[in-house]
Coordinates of C-alpha atoms in Angstrom, one line a residue:
Chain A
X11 CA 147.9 148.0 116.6
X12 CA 146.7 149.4 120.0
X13 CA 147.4 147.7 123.1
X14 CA 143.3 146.9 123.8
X15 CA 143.5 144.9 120.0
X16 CA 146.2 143.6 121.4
X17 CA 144.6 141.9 124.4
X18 CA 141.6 141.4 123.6
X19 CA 141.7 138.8 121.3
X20 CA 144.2 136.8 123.5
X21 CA 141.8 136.7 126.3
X22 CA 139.1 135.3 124.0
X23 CA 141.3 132.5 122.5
X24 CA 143.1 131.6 126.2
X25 CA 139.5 130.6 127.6
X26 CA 135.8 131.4 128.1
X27 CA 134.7 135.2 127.2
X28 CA 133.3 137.4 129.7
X29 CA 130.6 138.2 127.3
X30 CA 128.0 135.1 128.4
X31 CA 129.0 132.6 125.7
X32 CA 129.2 134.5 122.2
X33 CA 131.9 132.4 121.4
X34 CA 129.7 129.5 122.3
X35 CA 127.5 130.3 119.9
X36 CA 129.8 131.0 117.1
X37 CA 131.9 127.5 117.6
X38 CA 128.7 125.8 117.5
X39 CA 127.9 127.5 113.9
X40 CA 131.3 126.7 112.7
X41 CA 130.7 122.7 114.0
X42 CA 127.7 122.3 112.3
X43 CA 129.0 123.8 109.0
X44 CA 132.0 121.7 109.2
X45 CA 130.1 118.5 110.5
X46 CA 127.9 118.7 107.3
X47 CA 130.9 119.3 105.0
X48 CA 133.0 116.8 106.2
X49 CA 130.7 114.3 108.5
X50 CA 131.6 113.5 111.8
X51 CA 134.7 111.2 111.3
X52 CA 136.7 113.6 109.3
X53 CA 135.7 116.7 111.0
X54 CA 138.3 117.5 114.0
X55 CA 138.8 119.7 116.7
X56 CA 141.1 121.7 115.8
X57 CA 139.5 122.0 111.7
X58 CA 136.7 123.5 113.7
X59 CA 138.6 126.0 115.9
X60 CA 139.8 127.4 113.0
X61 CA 136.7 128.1 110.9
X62 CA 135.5 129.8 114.3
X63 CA 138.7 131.8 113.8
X64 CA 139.3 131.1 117.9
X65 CA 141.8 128.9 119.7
X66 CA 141.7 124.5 119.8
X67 CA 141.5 125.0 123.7
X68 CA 138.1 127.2 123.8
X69 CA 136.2 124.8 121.6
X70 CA 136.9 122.1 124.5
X71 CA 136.5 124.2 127.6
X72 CA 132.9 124.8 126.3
X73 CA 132.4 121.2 124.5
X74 CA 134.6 118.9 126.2
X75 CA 134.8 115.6 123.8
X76 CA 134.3 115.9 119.5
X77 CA 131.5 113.5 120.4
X78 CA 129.6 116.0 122.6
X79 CA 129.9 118.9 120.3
X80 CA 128.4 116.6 117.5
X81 CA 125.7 115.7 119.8
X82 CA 125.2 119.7 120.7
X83 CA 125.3 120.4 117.2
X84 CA 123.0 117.9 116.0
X85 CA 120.4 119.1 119.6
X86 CA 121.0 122.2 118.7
X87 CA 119.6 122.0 115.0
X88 CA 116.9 119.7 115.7
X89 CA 115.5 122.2 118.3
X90 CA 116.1 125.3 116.0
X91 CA 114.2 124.0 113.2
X92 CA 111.1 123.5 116.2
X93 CA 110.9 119.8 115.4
X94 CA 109.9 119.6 119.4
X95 CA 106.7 121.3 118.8
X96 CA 106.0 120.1 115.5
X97 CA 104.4 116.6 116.7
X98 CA 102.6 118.5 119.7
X99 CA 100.7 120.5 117.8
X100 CA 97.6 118.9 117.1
X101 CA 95.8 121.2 115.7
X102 CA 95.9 121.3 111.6
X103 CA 97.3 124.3 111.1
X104 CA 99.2 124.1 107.9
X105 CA 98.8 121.7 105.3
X106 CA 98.0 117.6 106.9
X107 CA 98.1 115.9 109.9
X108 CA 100.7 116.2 112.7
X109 CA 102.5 113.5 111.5
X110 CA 102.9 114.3 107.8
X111 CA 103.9 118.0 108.7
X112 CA 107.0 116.5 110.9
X113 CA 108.1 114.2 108.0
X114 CA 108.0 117.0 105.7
X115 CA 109.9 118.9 107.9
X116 CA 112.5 116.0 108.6
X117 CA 113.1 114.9 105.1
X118 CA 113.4 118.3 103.9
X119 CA 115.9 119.2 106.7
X120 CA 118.0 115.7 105.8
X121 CA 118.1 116.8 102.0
X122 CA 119.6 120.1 102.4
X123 CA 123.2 120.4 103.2
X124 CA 122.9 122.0 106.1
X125 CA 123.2 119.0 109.1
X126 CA 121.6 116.9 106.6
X127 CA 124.8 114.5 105.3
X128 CA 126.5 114.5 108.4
X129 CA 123.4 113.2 110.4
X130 CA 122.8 110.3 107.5
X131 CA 126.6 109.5 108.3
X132 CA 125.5 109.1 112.0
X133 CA 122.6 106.6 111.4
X134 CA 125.2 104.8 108.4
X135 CA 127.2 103.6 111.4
X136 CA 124.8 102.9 114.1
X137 CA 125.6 99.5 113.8
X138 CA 129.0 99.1 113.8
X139 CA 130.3 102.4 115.2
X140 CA 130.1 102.3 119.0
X141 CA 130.2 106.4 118.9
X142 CA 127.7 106.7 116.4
X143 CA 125.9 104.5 118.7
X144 CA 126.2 106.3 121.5
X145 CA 125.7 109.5 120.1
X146 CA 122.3 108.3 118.1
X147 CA 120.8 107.0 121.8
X148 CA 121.6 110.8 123.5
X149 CA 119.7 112.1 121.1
X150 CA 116.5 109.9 120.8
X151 CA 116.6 109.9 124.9
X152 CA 117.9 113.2 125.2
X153 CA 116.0 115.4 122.5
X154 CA 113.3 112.8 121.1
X155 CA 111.9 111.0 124.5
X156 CA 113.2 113.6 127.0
X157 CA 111.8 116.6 125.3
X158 CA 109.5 115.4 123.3
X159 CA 107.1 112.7 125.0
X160 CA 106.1 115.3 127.8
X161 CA 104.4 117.4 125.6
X162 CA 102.3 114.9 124.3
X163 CA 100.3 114.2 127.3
X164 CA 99.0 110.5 126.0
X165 CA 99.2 107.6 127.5
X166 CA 102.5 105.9 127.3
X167 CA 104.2 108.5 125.6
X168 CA 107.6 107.1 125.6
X169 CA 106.6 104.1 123.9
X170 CA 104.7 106.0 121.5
X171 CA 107.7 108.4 120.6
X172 CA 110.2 105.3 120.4
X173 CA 107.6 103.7 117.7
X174 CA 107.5 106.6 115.2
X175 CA 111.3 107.1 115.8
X176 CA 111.5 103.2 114.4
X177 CA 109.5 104.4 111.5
X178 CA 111.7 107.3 111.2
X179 CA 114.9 105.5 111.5
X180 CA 113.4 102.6 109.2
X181 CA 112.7 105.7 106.6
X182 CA 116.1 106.8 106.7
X183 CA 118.2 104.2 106.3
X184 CA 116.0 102.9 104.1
X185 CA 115.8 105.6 101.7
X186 CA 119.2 107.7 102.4
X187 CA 121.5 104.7 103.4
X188 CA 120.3 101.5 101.1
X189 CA 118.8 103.5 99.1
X190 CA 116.3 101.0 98.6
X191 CA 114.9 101.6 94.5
X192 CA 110.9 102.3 95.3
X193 CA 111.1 104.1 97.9
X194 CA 114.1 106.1 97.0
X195 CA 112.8 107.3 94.3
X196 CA 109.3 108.9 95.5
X197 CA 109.5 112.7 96.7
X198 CA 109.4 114.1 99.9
X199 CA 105.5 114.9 99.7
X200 CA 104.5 111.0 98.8
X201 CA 106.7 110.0 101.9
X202 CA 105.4 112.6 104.4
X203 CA 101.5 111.6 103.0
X204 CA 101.8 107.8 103.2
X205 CA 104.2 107.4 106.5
X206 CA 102.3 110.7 108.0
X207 CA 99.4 108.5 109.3
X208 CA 101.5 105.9 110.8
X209 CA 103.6 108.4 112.7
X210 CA 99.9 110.1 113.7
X211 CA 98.8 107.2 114.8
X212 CA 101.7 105.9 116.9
X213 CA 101.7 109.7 119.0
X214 CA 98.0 110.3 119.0
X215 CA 96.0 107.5 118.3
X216 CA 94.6 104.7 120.0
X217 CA 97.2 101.4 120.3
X218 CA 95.9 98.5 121.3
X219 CA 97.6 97.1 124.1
X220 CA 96.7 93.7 124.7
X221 CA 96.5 92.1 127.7
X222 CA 99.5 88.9 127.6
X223 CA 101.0 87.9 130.8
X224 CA 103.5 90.8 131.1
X225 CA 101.0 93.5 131.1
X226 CA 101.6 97.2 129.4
X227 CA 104.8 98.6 130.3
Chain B
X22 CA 129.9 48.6 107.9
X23 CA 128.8 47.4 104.8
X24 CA 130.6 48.3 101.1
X25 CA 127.2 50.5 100.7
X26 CA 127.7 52.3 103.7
X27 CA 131.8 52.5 102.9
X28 CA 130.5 54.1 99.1
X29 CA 128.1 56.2 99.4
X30 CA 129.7 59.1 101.3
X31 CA 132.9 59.0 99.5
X32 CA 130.5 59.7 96.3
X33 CA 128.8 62.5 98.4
X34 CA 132.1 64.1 99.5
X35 CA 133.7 64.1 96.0
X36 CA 131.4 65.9 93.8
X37 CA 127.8 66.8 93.2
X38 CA 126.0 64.0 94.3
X39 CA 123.3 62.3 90.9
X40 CA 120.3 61.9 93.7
X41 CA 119.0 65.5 92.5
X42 CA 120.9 67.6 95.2
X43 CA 120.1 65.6 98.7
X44 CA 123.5 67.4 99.4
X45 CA 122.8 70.4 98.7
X46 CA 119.7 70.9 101.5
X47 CA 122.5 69.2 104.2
X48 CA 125.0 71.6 103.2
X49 CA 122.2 74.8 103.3
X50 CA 121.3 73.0 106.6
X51 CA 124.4 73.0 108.1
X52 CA 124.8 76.2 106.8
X53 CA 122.4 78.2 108.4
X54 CA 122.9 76.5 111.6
X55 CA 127.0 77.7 111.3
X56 CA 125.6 81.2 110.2
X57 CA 123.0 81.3 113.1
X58 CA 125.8 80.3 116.0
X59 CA 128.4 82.4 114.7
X60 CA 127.6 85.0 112.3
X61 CA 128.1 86.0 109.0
X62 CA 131.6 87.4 109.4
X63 CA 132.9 84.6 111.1
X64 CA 131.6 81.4 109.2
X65 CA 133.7 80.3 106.6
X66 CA 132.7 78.2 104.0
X67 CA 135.1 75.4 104.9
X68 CA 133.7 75.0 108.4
X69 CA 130.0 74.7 106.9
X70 CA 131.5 71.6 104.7
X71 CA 132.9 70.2 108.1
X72 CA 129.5 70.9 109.1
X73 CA 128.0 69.2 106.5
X74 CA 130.7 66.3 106.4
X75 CA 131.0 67.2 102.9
X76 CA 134.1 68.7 101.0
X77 CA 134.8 72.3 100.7
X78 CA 134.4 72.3 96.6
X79 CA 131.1 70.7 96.2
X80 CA 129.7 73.7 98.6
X81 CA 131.6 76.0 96.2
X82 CA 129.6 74.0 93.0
X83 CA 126.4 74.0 94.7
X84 CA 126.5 77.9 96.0
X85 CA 129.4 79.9 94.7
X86 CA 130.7 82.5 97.2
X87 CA 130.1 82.8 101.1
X88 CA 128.1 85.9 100.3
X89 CA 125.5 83.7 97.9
X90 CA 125.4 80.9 100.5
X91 CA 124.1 83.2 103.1
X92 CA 121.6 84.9 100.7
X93 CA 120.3 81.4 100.1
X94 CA 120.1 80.3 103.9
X95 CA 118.1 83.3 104.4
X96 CA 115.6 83.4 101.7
X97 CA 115.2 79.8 102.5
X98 CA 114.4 79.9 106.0
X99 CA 112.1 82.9 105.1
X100 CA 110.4 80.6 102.9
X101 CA 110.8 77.7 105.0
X102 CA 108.4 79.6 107.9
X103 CA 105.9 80.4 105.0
X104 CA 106.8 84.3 105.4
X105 CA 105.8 85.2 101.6
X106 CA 102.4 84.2 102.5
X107 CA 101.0 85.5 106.0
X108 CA 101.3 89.3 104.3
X109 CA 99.1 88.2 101.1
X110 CA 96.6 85.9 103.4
X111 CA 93.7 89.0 103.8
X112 CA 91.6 86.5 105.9
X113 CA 91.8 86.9 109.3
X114 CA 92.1 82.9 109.5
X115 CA 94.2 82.9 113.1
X116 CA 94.9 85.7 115.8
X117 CA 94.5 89.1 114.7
X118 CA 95.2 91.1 110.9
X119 CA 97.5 89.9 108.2
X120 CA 100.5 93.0 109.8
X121 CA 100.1 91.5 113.2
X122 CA 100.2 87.8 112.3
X123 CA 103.1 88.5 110.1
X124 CA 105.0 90.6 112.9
X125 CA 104.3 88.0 115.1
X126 CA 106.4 85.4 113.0
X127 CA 109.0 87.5 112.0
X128 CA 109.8 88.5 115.6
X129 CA 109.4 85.0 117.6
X130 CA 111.5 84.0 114.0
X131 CA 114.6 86.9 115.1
X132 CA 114.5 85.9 118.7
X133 CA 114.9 82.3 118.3
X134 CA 118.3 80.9 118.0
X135 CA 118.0 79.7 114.4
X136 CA 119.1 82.3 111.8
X137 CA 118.0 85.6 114.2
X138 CA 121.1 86.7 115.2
X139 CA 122.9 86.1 111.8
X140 CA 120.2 87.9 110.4
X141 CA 120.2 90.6 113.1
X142 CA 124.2 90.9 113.0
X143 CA 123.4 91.1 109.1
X144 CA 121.4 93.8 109.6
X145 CA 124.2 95.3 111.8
X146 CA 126.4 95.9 109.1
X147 CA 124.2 97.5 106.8
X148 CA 125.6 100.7 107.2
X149 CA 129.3 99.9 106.7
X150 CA 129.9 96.4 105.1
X151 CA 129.1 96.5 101.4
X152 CA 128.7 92.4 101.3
X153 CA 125.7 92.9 104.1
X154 CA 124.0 95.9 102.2
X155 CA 124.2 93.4 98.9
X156 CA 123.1 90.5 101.1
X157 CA 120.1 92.4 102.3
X158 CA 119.4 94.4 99.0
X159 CA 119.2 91.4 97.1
X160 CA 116.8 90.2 100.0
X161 CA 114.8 92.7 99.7
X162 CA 114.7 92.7 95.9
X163 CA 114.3 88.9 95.5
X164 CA 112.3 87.9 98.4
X165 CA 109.8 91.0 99.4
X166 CA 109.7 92.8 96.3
X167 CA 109.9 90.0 94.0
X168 CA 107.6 87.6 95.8
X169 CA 105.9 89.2 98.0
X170 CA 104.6 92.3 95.7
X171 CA 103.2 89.8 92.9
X172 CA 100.6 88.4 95.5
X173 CA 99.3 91.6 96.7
X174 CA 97.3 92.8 93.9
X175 CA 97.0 96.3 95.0
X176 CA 98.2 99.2 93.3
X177 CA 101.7 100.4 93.8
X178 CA 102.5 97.1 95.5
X179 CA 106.4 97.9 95.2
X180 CA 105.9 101.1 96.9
X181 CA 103.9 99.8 99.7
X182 CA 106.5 96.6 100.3
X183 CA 109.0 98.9 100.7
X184 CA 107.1 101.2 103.2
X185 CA 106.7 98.0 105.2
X186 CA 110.1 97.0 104.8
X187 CA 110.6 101.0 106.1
X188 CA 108.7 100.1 109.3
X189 CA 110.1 96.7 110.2
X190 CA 113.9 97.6 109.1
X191 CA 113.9 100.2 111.7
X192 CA 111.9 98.4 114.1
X193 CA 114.4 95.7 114.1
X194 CA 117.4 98.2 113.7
X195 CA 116.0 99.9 117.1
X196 CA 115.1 96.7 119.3
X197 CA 118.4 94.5 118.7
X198 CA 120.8 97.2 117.3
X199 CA 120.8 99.6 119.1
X200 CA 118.0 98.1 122.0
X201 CA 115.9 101.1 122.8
X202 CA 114.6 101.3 125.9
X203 CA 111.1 101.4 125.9
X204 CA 111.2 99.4 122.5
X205 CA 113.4 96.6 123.2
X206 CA 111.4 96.0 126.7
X207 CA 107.9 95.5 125.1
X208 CA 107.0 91.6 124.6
X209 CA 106.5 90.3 121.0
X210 CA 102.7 90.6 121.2
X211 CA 102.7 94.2 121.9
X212 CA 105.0 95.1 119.4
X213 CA 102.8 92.8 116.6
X214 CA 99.5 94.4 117.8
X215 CA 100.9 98.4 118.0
X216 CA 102.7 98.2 114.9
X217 CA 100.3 95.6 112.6
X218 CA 98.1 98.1 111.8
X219 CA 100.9 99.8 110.3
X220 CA 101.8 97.0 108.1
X221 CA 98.1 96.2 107.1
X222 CA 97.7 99.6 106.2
X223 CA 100.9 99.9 103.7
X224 CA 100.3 96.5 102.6
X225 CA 96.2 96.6 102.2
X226 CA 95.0 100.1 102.8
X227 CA 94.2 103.6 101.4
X228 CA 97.3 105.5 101.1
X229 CA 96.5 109.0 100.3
X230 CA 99.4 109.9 97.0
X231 CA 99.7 113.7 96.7
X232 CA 99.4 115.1 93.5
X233 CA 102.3 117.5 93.1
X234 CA 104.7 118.0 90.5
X235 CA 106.1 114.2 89.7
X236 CA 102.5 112.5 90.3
X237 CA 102.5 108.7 91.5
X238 CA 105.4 106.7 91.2

């Protein structure tokens, strides 16, 4: 062993590299793979130091909490797969409508292994598990209204993006958490083609505000 | 008091009662008023015979266990407000389409004192506590597939229940869960008039079934 193998390593596990993150990068890989495994309650810090192959200390000097790296992890593979832009587009490129495109996308991203289980174990305890909770509403105000309802460029666009994301949410649990027998049972391309148009509507189309004491918000 | 006053009760408190069940709608009444103040988890079936000033056995003989009691209360007060109905009515007798009218109900129904935060709080659970999945499933099964699906007429009518079930589980899930921003501060009638379309269309419309491998359900 020379004395640069020697050091080297010691550096990278004692705190951040001076090589602009790669060990960011590489944590974050071993997270996701671990979160999906596992889910988030039986995934630690420490389980996923070690499948980085770097030190317990590292993964919180980047991360800080196991809440924020699941919430990182789950931003981080939500923008990778370019859901963002998939509702933005408008134009047709590709097979269907805006709408349908993104649901294909979603449900084929929840039934692969990948994030998939351990983001179905998120919304399971939305109602009961205050970190679940919290980490559900970073993300649909972080990655779903933050990033997303600028790009669309309608009116209301919050409000638009926090309807389809009730459809969404409705879709998941329903299907992936209840398990509810129709709609369990029909494939990804029947879901994407029947909810599509909803989710189309709710970002693009016209809604019909009407005009009770209260006003539009 | 008289010897008929002195009688009568006694008679009521022992056993089921030979009038055809006049006990049984005071003990679902009281019920659903213990379930609405205090939730499912925390309403025992004793305290609903206090309620009902009727002994803890004949609510046992009339309903079986907590978790059937609760089923009942529900499906009843669903019934009770003529739910099964405004979905199959196609007329637009009243304010708006068949999806808005019915959203309408169901909403100024959860936001009234009555059974809307037991069902809300049941609804909470769904995720994690297997008695509230069963409650709801069996709600779902019995009261919108069973009885709401015969009166529709369309094809697929299972399917397109449970699509609307999709849309107003999550809606509810995301204004009183988890509270939403932009979601939870809209009034009733905008919720009812942006999302009824969405209903009429699973309920009464087109919906577009791809034909890939698997065909229609």
């Amino acid at each position: 062993m020379t004395a640069v193998e020697e050091v080297a390593p010691a550096t990278s596990r004692r705190g951040p590299r001076s090589d602009g993150g790669a060990g960011k990068e590489q944590i974050l890989e071993a997270a996701t793979a671990q979160f999906g495994e596992h889910g988030y309650q039986a995934t630690t810090i420490r389980k996923v130091a070690e499948a980085a192959g770097v030190d317990a200390k590292l993964v919180h000097y980047y991360f800080g909490t196991k809440e924020n790296l699941f919430s990182t992890a789950i931003a981080e593979t939500f923008r990778s797969r370019g859901f963002p832009n998939l509702l933005a587009e408008r134009s047709t490129a590709g097979d269907g409508s805006p709408g349908t495109r993104y649901l294909l996308a979603v449900l084929t991203a929840l039934e692969d292994p990948g994030m998939g289980p351990a983001f179905i174990g998120l919304v399971r305890g939305l109602g009961t598990h205050e970190e679940s909770r919290r980490i559900f509403l970073r993300f649909v105000s972080e990655e779903l209204i933050g990033r997303l309802a600028p790009q669309l460029g309608s009116d209301h666009p919050e409000v638009r993006v926090s309807l389809a994301g009730s459809q969404l949410l409705g879709l998941v649990i329903g299907r992936y958490v209840l398990k509810v027998p129709p709609l369990a049972g029909l494939s990804i391309g029947q879901v994407a083609s029947t909810v599509g148009p909803t989710i189309d509507r709710y970002i693009l189309g016209d809604l019909e505000w009407n005009s009770e004491p209260g006003g539009t918000p």
